[in-house]
Short mmCIF file of C-alpha atoms and ligand atoms in Angstrom, two decimals:
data_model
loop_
_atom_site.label_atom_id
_atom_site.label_comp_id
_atom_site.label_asym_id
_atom_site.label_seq_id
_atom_site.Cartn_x
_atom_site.Cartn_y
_atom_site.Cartn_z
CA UNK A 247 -22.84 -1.78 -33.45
CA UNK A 248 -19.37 -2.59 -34.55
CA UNK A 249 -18.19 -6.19 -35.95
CA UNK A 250 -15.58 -8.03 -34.88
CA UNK A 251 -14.76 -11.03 -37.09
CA UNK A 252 -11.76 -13.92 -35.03
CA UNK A 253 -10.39 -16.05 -37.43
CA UNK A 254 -9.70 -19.10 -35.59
CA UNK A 255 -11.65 -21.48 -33.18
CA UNK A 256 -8.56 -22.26 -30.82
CA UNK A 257 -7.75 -21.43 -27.52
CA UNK A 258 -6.49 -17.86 -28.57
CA UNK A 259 -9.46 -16.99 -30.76
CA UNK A 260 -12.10 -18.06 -28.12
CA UNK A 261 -10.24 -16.03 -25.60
CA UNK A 262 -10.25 -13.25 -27.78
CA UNK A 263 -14.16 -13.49 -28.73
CA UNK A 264 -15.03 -13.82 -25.14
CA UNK A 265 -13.51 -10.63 -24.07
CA UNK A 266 -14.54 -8.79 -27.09
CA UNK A 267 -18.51 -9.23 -26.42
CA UNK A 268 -19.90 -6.44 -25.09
CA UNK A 269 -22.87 -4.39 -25.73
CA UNK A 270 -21.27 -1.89 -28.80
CA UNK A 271 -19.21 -5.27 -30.60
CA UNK A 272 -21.02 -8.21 -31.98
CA UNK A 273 -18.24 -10.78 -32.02
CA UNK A 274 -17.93 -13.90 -34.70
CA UNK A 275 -15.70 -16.46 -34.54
CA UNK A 276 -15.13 -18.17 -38.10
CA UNK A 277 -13.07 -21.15 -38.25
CA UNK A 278 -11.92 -23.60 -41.04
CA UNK A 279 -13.11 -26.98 -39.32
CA UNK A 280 -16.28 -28.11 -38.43
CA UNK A 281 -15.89 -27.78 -34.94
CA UNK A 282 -13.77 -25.49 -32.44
CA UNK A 283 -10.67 -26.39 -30.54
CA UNK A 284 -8.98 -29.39 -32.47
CA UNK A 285 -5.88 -28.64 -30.99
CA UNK A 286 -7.00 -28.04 -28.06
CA UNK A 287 -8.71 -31.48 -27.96
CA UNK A 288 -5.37 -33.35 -28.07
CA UNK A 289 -3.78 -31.23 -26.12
CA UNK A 290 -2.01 -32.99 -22.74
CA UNK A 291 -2.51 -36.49 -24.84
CA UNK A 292 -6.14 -36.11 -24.44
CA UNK A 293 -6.34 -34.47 -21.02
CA UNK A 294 -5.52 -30.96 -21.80
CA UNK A 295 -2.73 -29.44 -19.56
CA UNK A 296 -4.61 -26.07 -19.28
CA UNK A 297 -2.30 -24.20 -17.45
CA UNK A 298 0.14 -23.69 -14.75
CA UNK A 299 -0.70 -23.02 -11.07
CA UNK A 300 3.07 -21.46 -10.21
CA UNK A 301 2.53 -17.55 -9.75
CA UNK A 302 2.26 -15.59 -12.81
CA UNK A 303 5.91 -13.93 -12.34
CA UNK A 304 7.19 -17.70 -12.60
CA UNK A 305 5.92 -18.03 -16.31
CA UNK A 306 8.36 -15.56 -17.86
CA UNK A 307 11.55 -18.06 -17.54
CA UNK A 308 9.30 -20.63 -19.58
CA UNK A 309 9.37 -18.51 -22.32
CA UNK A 310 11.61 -19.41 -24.77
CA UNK A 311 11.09 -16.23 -27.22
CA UNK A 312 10.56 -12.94 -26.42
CA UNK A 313 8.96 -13.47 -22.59
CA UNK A 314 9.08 -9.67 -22.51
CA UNK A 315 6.38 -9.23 -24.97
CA UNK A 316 4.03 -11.11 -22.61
CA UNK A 317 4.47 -9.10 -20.04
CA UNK A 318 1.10 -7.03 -20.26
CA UNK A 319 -0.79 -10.13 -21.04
CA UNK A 320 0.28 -12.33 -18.83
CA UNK A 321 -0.93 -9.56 -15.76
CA UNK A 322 -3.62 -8.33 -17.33
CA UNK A 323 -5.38 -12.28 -17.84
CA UNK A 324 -3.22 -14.53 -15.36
CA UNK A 325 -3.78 -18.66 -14.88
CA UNK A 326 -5.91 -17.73 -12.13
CA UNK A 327 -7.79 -15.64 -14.10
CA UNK A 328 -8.19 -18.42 -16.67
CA UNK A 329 -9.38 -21.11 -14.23
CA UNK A 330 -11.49 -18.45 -12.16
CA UNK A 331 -13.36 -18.33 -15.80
CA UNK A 332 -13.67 -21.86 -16.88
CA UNK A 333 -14.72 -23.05 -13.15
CA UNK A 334 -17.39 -20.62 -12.97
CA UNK A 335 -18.85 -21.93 -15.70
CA UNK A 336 -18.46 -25.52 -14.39
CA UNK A 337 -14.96 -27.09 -14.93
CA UNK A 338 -13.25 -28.46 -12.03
CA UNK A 339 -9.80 -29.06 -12.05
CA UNK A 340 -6.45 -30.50 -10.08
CA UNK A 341 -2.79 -29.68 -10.02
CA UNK A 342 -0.63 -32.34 -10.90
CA UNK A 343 3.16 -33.05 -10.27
CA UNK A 344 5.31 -29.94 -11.77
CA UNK A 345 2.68 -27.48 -10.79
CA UNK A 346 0.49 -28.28 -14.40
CA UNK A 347 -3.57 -28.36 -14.05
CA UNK A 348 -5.72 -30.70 -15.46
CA UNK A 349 -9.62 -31.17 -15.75
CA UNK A 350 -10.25 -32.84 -12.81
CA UNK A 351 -12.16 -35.26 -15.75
CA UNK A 352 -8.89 -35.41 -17.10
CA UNK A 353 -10.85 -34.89 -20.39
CA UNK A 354 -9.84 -31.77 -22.72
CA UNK A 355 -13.18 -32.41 -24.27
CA UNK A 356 -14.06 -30.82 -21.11
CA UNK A 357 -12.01 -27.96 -21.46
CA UNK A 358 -13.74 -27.38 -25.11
CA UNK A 359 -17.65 -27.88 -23.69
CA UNK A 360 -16.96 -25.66 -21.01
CA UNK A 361 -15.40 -22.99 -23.23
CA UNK A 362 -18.82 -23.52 -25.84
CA UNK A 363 -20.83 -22.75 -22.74
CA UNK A 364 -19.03 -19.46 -21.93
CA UNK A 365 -19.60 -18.69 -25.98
CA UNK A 366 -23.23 -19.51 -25.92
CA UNK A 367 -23.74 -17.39 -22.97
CA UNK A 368 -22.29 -14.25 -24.43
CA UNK A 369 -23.94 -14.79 -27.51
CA UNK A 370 -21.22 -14.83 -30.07
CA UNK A 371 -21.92 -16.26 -33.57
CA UNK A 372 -19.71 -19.29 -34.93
CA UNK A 373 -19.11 -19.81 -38.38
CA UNK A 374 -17.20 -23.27 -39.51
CA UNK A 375 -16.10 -24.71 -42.44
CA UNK A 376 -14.47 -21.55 -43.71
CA UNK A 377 -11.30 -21.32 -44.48
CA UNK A 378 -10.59 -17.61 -45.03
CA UNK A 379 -7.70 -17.16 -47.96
CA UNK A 380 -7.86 -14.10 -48.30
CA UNK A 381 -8.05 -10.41 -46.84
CA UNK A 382 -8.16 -7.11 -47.48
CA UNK A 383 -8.79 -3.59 -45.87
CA UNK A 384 -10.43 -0.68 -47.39
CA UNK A 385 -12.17 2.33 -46.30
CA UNK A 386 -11.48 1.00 -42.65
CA UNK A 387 -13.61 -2.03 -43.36
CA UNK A 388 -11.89 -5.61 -43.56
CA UNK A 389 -13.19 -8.01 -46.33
CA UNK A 390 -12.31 -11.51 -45.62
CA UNK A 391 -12.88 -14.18 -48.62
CA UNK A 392 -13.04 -17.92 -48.46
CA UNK A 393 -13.65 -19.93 -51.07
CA UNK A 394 -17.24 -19.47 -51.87
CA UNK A 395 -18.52 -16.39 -49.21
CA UNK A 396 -17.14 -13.32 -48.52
CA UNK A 397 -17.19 -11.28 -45.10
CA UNK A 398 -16.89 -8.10 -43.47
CA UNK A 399 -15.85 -6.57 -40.01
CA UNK A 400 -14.57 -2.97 -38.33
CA UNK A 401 -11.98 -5.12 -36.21
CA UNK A 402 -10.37 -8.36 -37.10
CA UNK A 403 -8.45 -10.68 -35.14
CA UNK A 404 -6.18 -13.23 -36.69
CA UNK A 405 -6.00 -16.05 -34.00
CA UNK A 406 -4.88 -19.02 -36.57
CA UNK A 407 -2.29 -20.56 -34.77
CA UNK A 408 0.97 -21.65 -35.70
CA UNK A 409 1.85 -24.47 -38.91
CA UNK A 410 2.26 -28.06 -36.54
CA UNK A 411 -0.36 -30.71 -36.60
CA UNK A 412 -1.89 -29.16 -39.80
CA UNK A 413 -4.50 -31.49 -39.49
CA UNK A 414 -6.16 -29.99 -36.70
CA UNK A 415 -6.63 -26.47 -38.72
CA UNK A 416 -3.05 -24.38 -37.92
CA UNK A 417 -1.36 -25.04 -41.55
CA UNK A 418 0.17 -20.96 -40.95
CA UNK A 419 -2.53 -18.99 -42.38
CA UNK A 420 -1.80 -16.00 -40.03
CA UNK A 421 2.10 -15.47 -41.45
CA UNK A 422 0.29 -15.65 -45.43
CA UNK A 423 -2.52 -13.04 -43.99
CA UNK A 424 0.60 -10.89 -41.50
CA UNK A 425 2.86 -10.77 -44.82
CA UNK A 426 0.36 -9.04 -47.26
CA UNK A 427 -0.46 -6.38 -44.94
CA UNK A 428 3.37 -5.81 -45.36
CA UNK A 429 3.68 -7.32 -41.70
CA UNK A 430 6.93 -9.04 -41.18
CA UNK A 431 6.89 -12.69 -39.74
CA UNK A 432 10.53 -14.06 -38.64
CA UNK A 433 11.60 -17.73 -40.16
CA UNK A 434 9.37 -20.64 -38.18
CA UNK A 435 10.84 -23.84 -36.98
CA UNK A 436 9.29 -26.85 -35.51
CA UNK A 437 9.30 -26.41 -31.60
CA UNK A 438 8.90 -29.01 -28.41
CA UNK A 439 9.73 -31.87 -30.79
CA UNK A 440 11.65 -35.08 -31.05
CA UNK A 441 15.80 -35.33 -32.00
CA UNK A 442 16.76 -37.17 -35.15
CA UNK A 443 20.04 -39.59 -34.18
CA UNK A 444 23.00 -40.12 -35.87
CA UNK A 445 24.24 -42.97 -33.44
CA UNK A 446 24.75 -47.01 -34.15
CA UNK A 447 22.39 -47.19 -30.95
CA UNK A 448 19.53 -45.99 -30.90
CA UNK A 449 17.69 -48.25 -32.93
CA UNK A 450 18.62 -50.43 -30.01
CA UNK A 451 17.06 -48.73 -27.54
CA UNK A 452 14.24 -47.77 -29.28
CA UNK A 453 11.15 -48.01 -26.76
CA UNK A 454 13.95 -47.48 -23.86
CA UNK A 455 12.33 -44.86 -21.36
CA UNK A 456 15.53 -42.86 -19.55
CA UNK A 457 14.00 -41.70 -15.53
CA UNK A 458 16.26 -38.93 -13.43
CA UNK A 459 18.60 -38.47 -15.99
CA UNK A 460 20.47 -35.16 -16.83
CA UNK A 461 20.47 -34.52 -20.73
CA UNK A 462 22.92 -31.64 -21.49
CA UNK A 463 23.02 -30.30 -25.15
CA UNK A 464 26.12 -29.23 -26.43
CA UNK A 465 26.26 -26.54 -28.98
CA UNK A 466 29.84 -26.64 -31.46
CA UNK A 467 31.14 -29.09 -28.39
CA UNK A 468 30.58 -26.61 -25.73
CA UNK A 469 27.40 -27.22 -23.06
CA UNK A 470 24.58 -25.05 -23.37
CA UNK A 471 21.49 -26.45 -21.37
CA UNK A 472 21.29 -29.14 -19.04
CA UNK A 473 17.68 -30.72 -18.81
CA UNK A 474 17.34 -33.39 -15.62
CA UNK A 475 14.21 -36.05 -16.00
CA UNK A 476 12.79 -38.18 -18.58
CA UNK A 477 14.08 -39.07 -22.11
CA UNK A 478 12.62 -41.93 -24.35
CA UNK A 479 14.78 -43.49 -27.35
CA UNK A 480 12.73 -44.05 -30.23
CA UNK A 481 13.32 -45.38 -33.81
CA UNK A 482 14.51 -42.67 -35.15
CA UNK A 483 16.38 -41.10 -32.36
CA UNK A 484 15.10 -39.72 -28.86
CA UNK A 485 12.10 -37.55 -27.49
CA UNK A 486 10.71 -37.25 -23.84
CA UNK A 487 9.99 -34.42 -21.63
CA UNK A 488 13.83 -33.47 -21.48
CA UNK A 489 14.40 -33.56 -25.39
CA UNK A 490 11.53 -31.55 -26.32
CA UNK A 491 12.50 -28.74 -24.19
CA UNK A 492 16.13 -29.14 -25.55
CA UNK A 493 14.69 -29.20 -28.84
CA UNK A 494 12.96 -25.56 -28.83
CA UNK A 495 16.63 -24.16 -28.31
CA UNK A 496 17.88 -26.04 -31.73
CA UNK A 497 18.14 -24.05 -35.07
CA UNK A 498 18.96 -25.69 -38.53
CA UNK A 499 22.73 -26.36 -39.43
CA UNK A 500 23.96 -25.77 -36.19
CA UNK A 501 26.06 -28.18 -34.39
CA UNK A 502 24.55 -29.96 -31.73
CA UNK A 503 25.12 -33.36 -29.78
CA UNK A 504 23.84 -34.80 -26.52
CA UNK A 505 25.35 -36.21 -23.50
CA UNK A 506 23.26 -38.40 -21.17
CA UNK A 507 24.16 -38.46 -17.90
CA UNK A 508 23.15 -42.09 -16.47
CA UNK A 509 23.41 -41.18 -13.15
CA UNK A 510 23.60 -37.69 -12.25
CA UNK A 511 23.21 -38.12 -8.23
CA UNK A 512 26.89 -39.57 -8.42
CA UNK A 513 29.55 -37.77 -9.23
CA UNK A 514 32.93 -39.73 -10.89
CA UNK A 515 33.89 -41.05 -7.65
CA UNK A 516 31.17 -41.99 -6.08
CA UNK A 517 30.20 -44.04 -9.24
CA UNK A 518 33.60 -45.22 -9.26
CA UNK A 519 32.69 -46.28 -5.48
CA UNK A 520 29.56 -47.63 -6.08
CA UNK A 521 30.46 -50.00 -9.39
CA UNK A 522 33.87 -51.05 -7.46
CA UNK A 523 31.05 -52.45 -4.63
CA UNK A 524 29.35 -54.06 -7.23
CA UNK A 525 32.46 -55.72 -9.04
CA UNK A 526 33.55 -56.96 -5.85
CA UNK A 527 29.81 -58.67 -5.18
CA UNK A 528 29.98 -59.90 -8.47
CA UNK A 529 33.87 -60.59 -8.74
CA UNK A 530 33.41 -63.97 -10.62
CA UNK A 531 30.79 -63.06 -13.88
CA UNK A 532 30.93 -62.24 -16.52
CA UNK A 533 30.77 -57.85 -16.57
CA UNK A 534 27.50 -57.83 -18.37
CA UNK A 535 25.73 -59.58 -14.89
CA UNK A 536 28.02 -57.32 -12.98
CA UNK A 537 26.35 -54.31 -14.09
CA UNK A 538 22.90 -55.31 -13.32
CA UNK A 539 22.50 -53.42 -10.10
CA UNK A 540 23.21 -50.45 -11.74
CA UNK A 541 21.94 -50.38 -15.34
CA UNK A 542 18.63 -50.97 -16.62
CA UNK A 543 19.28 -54.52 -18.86
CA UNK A 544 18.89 -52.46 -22.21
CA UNK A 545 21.54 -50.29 -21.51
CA UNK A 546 24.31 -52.66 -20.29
CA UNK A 547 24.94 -54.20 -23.73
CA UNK A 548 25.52 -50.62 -25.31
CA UNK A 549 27.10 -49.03 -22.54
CA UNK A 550 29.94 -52.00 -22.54
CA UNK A 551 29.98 -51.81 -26.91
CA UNK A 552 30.84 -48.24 -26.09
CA UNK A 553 33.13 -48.70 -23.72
CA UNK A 554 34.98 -51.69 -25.84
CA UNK A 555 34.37 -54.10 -23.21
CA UNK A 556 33.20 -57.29 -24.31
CA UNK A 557 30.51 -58.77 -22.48
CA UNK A 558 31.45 -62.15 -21.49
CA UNK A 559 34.88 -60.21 -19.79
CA UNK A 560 34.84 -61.45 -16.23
CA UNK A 561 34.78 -59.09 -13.94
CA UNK A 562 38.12 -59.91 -12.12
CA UNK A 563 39.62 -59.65 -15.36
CA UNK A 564 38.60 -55.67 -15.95
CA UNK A 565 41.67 -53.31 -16.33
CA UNK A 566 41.50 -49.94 -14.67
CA UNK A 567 41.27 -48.37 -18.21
CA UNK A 568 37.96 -50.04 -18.92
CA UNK A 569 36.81 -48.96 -15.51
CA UNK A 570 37.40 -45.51 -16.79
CA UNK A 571 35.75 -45.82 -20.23
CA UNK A 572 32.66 -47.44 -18.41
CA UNK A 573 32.13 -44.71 -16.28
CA UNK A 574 32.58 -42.34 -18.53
CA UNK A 575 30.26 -43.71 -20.95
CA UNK A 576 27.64 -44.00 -18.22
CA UNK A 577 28.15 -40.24 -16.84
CA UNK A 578 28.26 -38.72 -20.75
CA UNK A 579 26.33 -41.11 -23.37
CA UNK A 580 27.26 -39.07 -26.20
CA UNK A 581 24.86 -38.84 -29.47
CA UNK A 582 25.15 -36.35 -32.25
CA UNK A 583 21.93 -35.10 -33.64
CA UNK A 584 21.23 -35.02 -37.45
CA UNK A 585 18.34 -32.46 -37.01
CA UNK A 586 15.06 -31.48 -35.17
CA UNK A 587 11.87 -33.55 -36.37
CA UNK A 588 9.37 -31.85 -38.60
CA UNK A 589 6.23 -29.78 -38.21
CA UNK A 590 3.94 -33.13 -38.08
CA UNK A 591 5.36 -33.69 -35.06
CA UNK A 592 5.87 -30.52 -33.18
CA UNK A 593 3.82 -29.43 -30.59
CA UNK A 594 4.26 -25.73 -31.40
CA UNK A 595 5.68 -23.43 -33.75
CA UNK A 596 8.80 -21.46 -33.11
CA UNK A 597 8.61 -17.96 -34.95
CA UNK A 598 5.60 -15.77 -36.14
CA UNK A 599 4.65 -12.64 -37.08
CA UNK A 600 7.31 -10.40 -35.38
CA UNK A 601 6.75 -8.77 -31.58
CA UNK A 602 8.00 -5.55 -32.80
CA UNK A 603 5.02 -5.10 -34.98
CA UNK A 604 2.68 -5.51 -32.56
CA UNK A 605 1.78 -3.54 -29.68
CA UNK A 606 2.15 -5.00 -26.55
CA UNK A 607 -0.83 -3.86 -24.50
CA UNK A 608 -3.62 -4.84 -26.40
CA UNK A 609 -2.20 -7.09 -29.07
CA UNK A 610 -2.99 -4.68 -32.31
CA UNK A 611 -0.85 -4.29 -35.03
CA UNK A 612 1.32 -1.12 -35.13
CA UNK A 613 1.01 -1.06 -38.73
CA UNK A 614 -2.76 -1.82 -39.54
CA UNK A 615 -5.54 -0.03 -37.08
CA UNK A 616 -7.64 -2.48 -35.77
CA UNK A 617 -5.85 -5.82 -36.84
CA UNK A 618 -5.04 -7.88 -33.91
CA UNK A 619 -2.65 -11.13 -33.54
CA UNK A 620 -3.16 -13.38 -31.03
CA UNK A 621 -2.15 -16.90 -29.29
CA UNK A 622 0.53 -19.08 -31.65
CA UNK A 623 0.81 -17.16 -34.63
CA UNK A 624 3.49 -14.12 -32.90
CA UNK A 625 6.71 -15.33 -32.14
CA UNK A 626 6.13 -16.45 -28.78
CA UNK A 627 7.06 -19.74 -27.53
CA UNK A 628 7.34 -21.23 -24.46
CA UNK A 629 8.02 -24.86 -23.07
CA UNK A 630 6.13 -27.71 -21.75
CA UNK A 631 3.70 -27.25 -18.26
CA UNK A 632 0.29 -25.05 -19.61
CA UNK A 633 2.33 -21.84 -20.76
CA UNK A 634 1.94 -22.19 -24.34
CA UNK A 635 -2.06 -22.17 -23.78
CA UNK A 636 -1.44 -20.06 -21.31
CA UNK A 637 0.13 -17.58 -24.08
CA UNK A 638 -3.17 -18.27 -26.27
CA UNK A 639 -5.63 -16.87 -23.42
CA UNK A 640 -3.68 -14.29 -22.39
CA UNK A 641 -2.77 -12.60 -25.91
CA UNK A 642 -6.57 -13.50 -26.51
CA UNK A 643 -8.39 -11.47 -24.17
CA UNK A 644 -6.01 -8.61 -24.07
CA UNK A 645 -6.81 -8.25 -27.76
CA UNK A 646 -10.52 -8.72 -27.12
CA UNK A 647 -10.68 -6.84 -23.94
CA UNK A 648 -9.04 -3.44 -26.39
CA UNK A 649 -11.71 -3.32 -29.03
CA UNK A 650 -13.31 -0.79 -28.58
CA UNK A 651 -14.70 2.21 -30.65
CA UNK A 652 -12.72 5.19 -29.48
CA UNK A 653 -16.06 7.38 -29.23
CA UNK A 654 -17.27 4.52 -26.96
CA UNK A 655 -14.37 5.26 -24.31
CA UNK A 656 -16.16 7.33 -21.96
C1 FAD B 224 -0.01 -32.69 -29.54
C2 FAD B 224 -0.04 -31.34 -28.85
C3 FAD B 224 -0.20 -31.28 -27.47
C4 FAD B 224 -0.19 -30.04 -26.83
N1 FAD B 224 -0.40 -30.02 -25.47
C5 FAD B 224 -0.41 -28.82 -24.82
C6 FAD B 224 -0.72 -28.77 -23.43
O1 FAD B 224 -1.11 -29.77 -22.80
N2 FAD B 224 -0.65 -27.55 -22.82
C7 FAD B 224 -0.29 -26.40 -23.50
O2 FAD B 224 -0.19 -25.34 -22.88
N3 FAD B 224 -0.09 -26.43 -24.84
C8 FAD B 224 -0.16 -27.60 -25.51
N4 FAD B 224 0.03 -27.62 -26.88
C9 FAD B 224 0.21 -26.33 -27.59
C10 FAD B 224 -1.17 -25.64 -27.76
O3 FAD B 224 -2.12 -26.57 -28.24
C11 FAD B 224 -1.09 -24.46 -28.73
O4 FAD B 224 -0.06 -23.60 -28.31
C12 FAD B 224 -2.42 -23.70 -28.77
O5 FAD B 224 -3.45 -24.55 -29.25
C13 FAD B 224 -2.34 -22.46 -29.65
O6 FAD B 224 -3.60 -21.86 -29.65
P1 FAD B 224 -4.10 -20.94 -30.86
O7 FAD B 224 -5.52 -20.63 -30.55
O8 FAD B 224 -3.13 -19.84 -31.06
O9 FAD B 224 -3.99 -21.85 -32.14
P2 FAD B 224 -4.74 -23.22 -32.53
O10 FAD B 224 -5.14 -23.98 -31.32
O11 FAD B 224 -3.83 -23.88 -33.51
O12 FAD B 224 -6.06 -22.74 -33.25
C14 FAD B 224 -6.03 -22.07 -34.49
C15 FAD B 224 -7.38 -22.27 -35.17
O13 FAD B 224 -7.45 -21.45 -36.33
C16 FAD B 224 -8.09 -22.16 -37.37
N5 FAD B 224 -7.65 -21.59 -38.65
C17 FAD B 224 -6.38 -21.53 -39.12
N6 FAD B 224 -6.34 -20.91 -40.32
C18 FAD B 224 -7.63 -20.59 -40.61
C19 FAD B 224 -8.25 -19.95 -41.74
N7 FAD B 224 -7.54 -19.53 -42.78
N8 FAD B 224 -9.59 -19.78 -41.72
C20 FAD B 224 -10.34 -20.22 -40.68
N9 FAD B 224 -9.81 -20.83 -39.59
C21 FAD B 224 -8.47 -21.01 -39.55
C22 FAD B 224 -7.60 -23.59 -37.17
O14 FAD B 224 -8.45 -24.52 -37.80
C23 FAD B 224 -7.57 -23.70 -35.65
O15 FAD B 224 -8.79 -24.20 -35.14
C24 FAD B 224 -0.02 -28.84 -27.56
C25 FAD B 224 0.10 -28.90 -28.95
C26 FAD B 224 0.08 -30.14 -29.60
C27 FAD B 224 0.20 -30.17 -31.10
#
């Protein structure tokens, strides 16, 4: 019998136990907390987005870093194969707007139970409250030392996640264990988090939820992604669905501003059009009422500041010029950013031990027979919509499903 110790109670570790169990491998999963899945539990703000139902060949353009590297994981444990796993053992789910799947519960606690079940089924042992410091290989054997026990295994897979939310367990364990095996690991950065402000404004808005706009981040001045959807201005700058995709393409000391674009169905024209239709119902107000039709109420007072238009201006009174700076200002609300937010906030980590030292058909380190990474602790990323835990399951089980003793093959 060979032993296979997973360091790390996530998603990714799970995964990696589950497909490990078989008859030759007795499989133990030793996590830090008292309990598995943390993260996982406030995953989706409580409801756990599991997944993605678009076909598996759509995931790659979600990836953010190195979506080559997945390629063997992705097809060899797909969504379907995911929900195929968790259903049989009694979660149901639904697919919600954007293609995402929830518990049908909408509970992640769900998720968690239904993944215990699976564990308890294939008999694999849990150990928690250990947090494993350190490790070492000799003789082909791994030791692994917390603070009081020590621990032993033929394979070892580090599944510790990345270093956000360090409360729920991930404080970036796996890059400490990756770099004294003389692994490299690439600089980390928060990922999927909110934009720090330097405006006069966004104090203002703060609590201000953007719908259908387009969000374009400019990089030195010039455009470099346009996001279209949601973005909500908070005290100390802006986050929302658009943002935190934006945010995963942000590096320190770089350059970077935002333009909002208020109303992206209209071009200059037809905005010009459409606020010349409402000037002319509104001829006699003042230009703050004027704007009423068109703006959400929180926005018309900055949008006019910008555009050096004082409120109480009557409409009939508005030069061309002002016109111009109005529409402008409501086609390209400019903000520059200070910087990304910090790890407490991220949703994932950008960075981790480095793709090329790790093999990408069954997850094992080039370097070190029999060490595997897996889930959030290789520099993979991806954006919002299931594919980060999508990432976890996949690199899991193609770790778990390739331990196996050589002499076992045949
Ligand atoms: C607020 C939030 C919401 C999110 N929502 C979604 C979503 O809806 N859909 C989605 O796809 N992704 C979501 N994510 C991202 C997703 O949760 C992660 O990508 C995923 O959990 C990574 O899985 P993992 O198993 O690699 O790591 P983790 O889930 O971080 O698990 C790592 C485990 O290892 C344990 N561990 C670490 N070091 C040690 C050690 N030294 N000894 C013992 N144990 C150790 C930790 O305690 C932890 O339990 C969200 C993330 C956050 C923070």
């Amino acid at each position: 019998m060979k032993e296979v110790i997973v360091i790390g109670g996530g998603p990714a570790g799970m995964m990696a136990a589950i497909a490990a169990k078989n008859e030759n491998n007795n499989v133990t999963i030793i996590e830090k907390n008292e309990k598995l899945g943390k993260k996982l539990y406030i995953t989706g703000k409580g409801r756990c987005n599991i997944t993605n139902y678009k076909d598996i060949s759509e995931f790659f353009p979600q990836i953010n870093r190195n979506e080559k590297f997945m390629y063997s994981a992705f097809y060899s444990f797909s969504n379907m194969d995911i929900l195929n796993l968790l259903n049989e053992y009694g979660l149901e789910y639904k697919v919600e707007r954007g293609d995402r799947v929830f518990p049908s519960s909408d509970k992640s606690s769900d998720v968690i139970k239904t993944f215990k079940k699976i564990l308890n089924d294939k008999q694999i042992n849990l150990i928690f409250d250990e947090d494993i410091r350190y490790i070492e290989k000799a003789d082909d054997i791994f030791k692994l030392y917390s603070k009081n026990n020590s621990f032993s295994c033929d394979y070892l897979v580090i599944a510790t996640g990345g270093n956000s939310y360090k409360s729920t367990g991930s404080t970036g364990d796996g890059y400490k264990f990756a770099k004294n095996f003389g692994i490299e690991v690439t600089d980390i950065y928060p990922g999927l988090v909110g934009l720090n402000l330097n405006s006069s404004i966004h104090k203002e808005l703060s609590g201000v939820n953007l719908k259908n706009v387009e969000v374009t981040l400019n990089k030195n001045g010039k455009p470099y992604k346009k996001e279209f959807g949601e973005a909500l201005f908070t005290h100390f700058g802006i986050s929302g669905p658009t943002i935190l995709s934006l945010s995963s393409l942000i590096y320190p000391k770089e350059k970077c501003s935002l333009s909002i674009d208020l109303k992206p169905g209209l071009n200059y024209n037809q905005l010009d059009d459409r606020i010349n239709r409402d000037f002319n119902k509104y001829i006699n107000k003042d230009i703050e009422n004027g704007l009423k039709d068109l703006l959400i109420k929180s926005l018309i007072k900055p949008i006019l500041e910008l555009s050096n238009i004082p409120r109480d201006k009557k409409i009939n009174q508005i030069t061309k010029e002002e016109r111009h700076r109005l529409i402008k200002n409501i086609k390209g609300l400019e903000f520059n950013i200070n910087d990304i937010r910090d790890f407490n906030e991220a949703i994932i980590t950008r960075g981790g031990v480095e793709v090329k030292e790790i093999d990408s058909s069954t997850m094992e380190s080039k370097k070190i027979k029999n060490l595997y990474f897996v889930g959030e602790v290789i520099d993979v990323d991806a954006f919002t919509g299931g594919y980060n835990l999508q990432i976890a399951y996949s690199t899991g089980f193609l770790a778990g499903s390739n331990i196996k003793d050589d002499c076992n093959d045949n």
